[in-house]
XYZ file of C-alpha atoms in Angstrom:
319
model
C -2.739 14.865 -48.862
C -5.204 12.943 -46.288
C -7.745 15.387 -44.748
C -6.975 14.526 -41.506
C -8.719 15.541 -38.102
C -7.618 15.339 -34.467
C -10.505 15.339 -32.052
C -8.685 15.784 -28.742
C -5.214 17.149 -29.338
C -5.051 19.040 -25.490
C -3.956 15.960 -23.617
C -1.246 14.920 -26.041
C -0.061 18.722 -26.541
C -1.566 21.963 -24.293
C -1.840 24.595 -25.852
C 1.976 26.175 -27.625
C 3.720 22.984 -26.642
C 2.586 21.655 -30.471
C 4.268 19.651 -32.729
C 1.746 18.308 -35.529
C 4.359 19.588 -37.820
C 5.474 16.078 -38.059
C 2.350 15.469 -40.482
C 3.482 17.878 -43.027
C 4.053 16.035 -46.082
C 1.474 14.048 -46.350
C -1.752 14.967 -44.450
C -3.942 18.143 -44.439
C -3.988 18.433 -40.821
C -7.543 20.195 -38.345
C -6.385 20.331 -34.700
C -9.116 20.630 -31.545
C -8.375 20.595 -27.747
C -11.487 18.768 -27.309
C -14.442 17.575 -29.032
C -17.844 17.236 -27.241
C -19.942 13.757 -28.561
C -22.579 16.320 -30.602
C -19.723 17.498 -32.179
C -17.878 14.434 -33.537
C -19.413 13.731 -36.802
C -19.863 17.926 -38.056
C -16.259 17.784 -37.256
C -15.573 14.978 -39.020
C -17.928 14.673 -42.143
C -15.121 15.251 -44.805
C -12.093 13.511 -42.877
C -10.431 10.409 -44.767
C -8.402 9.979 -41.158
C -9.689 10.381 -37.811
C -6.856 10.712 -34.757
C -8.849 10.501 -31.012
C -6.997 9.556 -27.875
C -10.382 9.460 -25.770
C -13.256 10.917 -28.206
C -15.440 7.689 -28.600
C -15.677 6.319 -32.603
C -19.019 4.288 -31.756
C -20.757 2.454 -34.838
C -23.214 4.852 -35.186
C -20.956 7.778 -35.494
C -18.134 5.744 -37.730
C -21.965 4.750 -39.942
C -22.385 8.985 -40.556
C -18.890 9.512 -42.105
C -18.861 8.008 -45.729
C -15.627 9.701 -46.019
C -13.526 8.124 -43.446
C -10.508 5.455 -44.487
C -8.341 5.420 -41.377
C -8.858 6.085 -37.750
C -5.453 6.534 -35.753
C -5.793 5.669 -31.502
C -3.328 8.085 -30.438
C -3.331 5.411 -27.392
C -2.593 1.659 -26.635
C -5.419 0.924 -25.845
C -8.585 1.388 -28.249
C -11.958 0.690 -26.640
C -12.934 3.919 -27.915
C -13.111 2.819 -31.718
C -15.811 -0.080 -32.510
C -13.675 -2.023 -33.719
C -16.103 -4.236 -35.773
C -18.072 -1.296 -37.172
C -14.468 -0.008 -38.417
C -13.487 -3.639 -39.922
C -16.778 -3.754 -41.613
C -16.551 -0.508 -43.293
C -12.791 -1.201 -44.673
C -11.808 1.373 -42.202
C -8.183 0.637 -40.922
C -7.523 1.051 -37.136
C -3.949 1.571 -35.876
C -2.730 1.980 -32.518
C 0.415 3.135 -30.776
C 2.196 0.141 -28.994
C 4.696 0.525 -25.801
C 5.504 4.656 -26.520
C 5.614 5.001 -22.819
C 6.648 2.360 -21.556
C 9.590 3.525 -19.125
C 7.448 6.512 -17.882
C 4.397 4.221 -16.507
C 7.035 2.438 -14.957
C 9.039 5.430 -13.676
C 5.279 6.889 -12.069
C 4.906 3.182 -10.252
C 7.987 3.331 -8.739
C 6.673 7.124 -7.810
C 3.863 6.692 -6.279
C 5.179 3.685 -4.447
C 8.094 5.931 -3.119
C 5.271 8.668 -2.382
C 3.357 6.303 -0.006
C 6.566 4.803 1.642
C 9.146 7.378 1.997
C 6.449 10.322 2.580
C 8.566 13.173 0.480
C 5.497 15.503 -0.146
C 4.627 15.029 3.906
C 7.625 16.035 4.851
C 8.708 18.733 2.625
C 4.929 19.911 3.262
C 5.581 20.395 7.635
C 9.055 21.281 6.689
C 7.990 24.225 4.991
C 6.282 25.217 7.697
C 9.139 25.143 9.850
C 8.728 21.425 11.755
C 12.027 20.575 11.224
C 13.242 23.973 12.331
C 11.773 23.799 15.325
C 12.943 20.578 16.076
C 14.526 19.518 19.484
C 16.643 16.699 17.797
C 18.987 16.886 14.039
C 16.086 14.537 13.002
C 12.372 12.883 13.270
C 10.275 10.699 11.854
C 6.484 11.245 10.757
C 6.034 7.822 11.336
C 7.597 4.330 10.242
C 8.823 3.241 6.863
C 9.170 0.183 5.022
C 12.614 -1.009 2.917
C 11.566 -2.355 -0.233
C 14.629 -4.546 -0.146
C 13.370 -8.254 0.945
C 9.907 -7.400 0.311
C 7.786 -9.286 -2.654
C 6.744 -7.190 -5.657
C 3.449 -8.533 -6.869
C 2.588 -7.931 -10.531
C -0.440 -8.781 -13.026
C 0.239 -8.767 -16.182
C 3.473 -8.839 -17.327
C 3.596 -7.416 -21.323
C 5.983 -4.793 -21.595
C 5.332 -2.151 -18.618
C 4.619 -4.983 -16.194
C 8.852 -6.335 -17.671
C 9.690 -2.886 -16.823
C 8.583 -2.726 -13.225
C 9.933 -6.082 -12.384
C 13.172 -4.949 -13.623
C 12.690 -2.315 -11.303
C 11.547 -4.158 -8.378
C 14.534 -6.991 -9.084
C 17.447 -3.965 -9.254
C 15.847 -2.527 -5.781
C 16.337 -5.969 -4.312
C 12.648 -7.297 -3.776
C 11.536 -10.324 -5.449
C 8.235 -10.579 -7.855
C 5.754 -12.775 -8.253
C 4.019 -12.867 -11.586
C 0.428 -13.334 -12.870
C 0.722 -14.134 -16.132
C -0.413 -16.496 -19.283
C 3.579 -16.689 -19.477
C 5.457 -20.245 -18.686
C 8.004 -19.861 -15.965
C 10.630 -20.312 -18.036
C 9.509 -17.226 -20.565
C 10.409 -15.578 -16.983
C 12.785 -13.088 -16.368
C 15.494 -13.754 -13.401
C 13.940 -12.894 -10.080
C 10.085 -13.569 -11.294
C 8.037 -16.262 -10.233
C 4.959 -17.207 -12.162
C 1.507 -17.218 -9.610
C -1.465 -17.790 -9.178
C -3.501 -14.435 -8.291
C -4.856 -15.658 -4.971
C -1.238 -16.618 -3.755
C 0.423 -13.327 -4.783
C -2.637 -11.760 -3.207
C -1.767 -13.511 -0.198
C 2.287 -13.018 -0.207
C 2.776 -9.629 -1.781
C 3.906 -6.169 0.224
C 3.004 -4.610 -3.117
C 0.934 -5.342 -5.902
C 1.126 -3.598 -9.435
C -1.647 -3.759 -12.097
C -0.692 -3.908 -15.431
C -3.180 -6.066 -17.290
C -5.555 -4.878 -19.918
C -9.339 -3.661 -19.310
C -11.350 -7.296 -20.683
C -14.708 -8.477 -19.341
C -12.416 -11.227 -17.041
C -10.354 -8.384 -15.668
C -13.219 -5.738 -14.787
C -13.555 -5.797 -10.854
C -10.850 -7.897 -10.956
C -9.280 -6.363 -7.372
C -12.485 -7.022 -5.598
C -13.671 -7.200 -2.053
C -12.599 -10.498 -1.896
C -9.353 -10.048 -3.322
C -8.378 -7.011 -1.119
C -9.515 -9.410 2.088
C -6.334 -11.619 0.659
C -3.924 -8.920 0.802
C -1.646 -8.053 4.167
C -2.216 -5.304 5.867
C 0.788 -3.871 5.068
C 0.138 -3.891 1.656
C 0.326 -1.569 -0.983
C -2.250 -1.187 -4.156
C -0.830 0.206 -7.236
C -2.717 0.575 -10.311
C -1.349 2.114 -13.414
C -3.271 0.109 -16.054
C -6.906 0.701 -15.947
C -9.655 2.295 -13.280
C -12.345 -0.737 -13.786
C -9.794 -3.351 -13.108
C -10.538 -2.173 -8.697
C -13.610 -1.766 -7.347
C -13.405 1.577 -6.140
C -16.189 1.386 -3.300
C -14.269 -1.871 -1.910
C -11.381 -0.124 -2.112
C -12.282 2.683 -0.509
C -13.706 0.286 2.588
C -10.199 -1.515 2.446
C -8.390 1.230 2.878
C -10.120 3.305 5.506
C -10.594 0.171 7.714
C -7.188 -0.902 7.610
C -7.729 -3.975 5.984
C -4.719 -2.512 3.484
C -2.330 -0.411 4.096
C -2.095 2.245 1.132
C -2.761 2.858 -2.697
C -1.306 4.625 -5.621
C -3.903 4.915 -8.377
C -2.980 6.971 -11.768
C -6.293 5.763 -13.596
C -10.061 5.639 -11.651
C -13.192 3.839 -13.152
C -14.454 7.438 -14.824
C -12.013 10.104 -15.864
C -12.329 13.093 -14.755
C -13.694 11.218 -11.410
C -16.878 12.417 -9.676
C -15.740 15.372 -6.932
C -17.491 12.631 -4.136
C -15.326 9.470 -4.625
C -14.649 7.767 -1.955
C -11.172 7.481 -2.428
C -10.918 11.262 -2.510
C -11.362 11.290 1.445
C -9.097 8.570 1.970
C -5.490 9.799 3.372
C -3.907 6.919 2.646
C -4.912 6.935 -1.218
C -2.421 8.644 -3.594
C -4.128 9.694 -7.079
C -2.544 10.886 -9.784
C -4.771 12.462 -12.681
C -3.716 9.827 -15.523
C -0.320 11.061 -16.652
C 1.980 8.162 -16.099
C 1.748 7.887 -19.975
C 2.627 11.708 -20.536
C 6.120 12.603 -19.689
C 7.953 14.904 -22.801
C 9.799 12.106 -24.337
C 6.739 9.495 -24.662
C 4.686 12.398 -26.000
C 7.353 12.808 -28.413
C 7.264 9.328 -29.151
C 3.312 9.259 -29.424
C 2.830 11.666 -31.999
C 6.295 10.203 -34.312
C 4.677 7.377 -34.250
C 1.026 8.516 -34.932
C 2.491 10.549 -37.786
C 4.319 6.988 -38.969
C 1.350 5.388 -38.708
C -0.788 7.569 -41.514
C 2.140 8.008 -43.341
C 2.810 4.431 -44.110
C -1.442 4.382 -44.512
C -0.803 7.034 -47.159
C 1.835 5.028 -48.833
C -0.389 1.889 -49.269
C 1.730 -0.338 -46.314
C -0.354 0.246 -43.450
C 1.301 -0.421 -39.697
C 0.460 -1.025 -36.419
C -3.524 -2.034 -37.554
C -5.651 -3.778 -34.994
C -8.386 -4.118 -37.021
């Protein structure tokens, strides 16, 4: 049995909605919510395995547990774990690749409906009896756009970026692509482009690329000055990748039309971000990756994960 530790089990599975059964067998499992910084290496001083989604694994920390064999991202992406520190210590890292694939796609296509078809604004005045008082069987909070005809712009295209332009293609718009893919590696319906073009052609633009120094900032001042304005932000992958002050200019001047954001540059945010007080900005707390079935699919495949490190065949490593 691997003494095994999760640091931050809350966000994967609130409290009596649990399901760490899946390690019996094989690990000896400790379960917190949440772990403060302070408390990461008390907590941890015995552990052969280590599973964080956000606690950060920093060198110095992974240097104070002589114990620890495995560390298991219960996340894509894993910033959090020093990777090198890990590598040099014979510690593997694994990760959990493309568990929620369909539902980061399913909350783009969300929060793009949200900001063109209004449902929350008018179920919100309906409730308070517009619609009842109406004069006519019908009317309008203000115009909307058809997605059909219009160009999906996407960055990144690994496998949630496929998944929206599959979406976008079966809705009728076309997509141009930024991507280190060929054209012909392309999908039906995509077009490979440079960033600056789709900045200047797209009615929509989706971020799906990963957080690297080159992509940090990436949707800029300058690059918001390139899109219409009629154009829609939408940014599922990571908070750094927009500059949230320029956004927040962009969108309160007009120079864009709307944004759906699901991930900001610090999580929780600061109560005074700008793009709080913004109307036209849609924010969603970080949960396009947490619908019941890819939590499901998270924790089988954490549990695979340590299991096959247990039996000697380790998957999934990035280290």
């Amino acid at each position: 049995m691997i003494k095994t530790v999760v640091l931050d089990g809350y966000t994967v599975y609130p409290a009596g909605d649990s399901n760490w059964d899946r390690f019996n067998g094989f690990a000896e499992m400790t379960v917190y919510d949440r772990t403060a910084p302070g408390e990461v290496v008390d907590r941890c001083r015995d552990a052969e395995a280590v599973l964080t989604n956000k606690v950060v694994l920093d060198a110095a920390t992974i240097a104070a547990l002589p114990s620890l064999r495995y560390i298991g991202v219960l996340a894509t992406g894993f910033n959090v774990v020093d990777i090198a520190a890990a590598r040099a210590r014979g510690i593997a890292v694994t990760n959990i690749p493309a568990y929620s694939t369909m539902s980061v796609a399913q909350q783009v296509l969300a929060l793009l409906l949200a900001i063109t078809n209004r449902v929350e604004s008018y179920a919100a005045v309906n409730r308070d009896g517009r619609w009842a008082r109406s004069a006519d069987f019908t009317y309008r909070l203000g115009e909307w756009p058809e997605l059909a005809g219009k160009q999906m712009g996407i960055v990144g295209f690994g496998n949630i970026g496929s998944a929206v332009a599959r979406i976008a293609v079966a809705m009728g718009m076309s997509v141009g692509v930024v991507t280190s893919r060929q054209q012909s590696d392309l999908p039906a319906g995509c077009v490979k482009m440079e960033l600056d073009t789709m900045l200047e052609t797209a009615d929509v633009v989706s971020l799906h690329c990963p957080l690297t120094p080159s992509t940090a900032g990436l949707i800029d001042a300058a690059a918001l000055a390139r899109m219409k304005p009629t154009a829609i932000l939408i940014n599922t992958s990571r908070g750094p990748v927009v500059d949230e002050q320029a956004l927040a200019v962009a969108l309160s001047s007009g120079q864009i039309a709307a944004a759906g954001l699901d991930v900001m540059s610090a999580e929780p945010p600061r109560a005074d971000n700008p793009l709080f007080s913004c109307p036209n900005c849609y924010i969603t707390p970080h949960v396009a990756w947490a619908s019941t079935e890819a939590r499901e699919r998270l924790i089988a495949i954490a549990a695979s994960n340590l299991s096959a490190f247990a039996a000697g065949a380790p998957v999934n490593v990035v280290n």
